[in-house]
């Protein structure tokens, strides 16, 4: 007979405890026990509790391989528990054998109804390191069960594939929001919706009466950033600043040769460039930059309140003054086809002509940001990473342990988005200029040209030629975060992959990479996205890209949505009149008439208010309360990563003290580990 001590840790969240009864089967190299009840007098497995049990095995099972955990409802009715099922969140089991050190079995899963879990000792192992047939079989059975639970579907042709669920009601508890997060999410949205409904604005289909009326509506939800946007939105320097540090800081690129369809002349820009230089000289010096929204050309547009909406595909030329002066716009063309009906607007034009041209650019920024930079490059792509991780990597795999914190709640928020945001008749469809049809077309177009380098920040910065443009805090902070993540990932890979051969021989890793390539990037070899990995260097870059996209990039392009859009003229979601075809026609009345109607403005701003802030239950970047790794080496690497992030945060906060508008979106405590809102 052998005596084991079993310690069980239950999660702290509301509802994590259970009235149900537990038993374990200890599986070893020499056999397995019968179910061993874990039972004290009274209630066990209370939320936040760690409890000890003594169990006796009649036979020696040899070296312990697995724990099988069984959960069974009690024979008597659960007192005071009205729900039909009683879920339990288990953090971990610890098994202390008669001889030897305690064995930790990480779990961090919900167990619902009458169910079972199979747990392994926490040492991370690549597939070929498991030599015992029982462990090999367990890996295969775990992945087979997960593939049945989490399957792919095509939501819209040409988009990355996604989780095959219609509603969050059907989601497994392990990927659902916690109760606290769910309540906060709906309270946050409901409070603003009720406010605008009571004011009679949410159902008002007409135009805003004035900019002053628009200003008064959102006074109650001011932030310092919202206030700054309102005060500076008409300024050329702030217009240009947003290409560097606004919601969509990923389009601006250095311009050495003007596109043939953007015929800017010396005479047009001489007043802005000043004496002693020329357009060609500045192009050669590298002081000119281009933002091209050409992908919007000819895109399908929406109908709102029975009125057709309009879109433009502008090109914007910007100039970086010498001596670290502000970046400034030089010229704007609102179409990809130059000619008499597509004038080039200049800062020297009439105030309202120039402001209207800039506002059309800002509308293009809204469409590109929401459809491509935010929805596609962050939400849809990270859903692919998440789903492939669940389907192809078992719990004991080191990459599962490394990546699972960066997938938290992603499937919930994306399923919810397909219910409430991007479904027919929902927010995107009823209140944005492109609607769901235009969004779909835009994503389909971009998927044909999406390249791996766009997802890897250092390569993207080099490709756009913006390594040295001053005041580019997205680049500066992003490169610091990328470096910290890359250093952390490099250490973790070095622990488990001792050579390139280890990478090539890891069949589960290769299946994971292939599934991301085929399901997420639709097997497009021209994308440059790897379909397999052959070296540790390639693996480090790939995992760094995944973690950075799930955390920092999402924060950079998502957290500021309300800040930059609460003052709607700064980022209008739609335009109700066509782009101007001549100069001298703009007016304050025409400007208001071009902006979105009241109900569409409110609809979009409610959504962005909700989506700009994590609804509680946060885990900032580098925070790993779930102890999936039990070995010392990865834990040391995590501590070093946290220390580096803390230093980056101190540096950012020190720099921000001297900024008129602090750039906070890549401050590590602000960054969430995963795409969860």
XYZ file of C-alpha atoms in Angstrom, residues 120 123-139 394 396 508:
21
model
C 0.155 15.848 -16.540
C 7.381 19.823 -16.876
C 7.050 21.131 -20.438
C 7.836 18.589 -23.136
C 8.081 18.622 -26.906
C 6.241 15.733 -28.571
C 9.238 13.515 -29.308
C 10.409 13.776 -25.670
C 7.454 11.628 -24.558
C 8.636 8.024 -24.795
C 6.043 6.251 -22.684
C 3.066 5.022 -24.748
C 0.582 6.294 -22.132
C 1.913 9.829 -22.422
C 2.002 9.681 -26.214
C -1.597 8.493 -26.258
C -2.644 11.204 -23.819
C -1.235 13.940 -26.104
C -1.257 20.069 -25.921
C 2.301 20.096 -21.761
C 3.094 19.611 -33.127
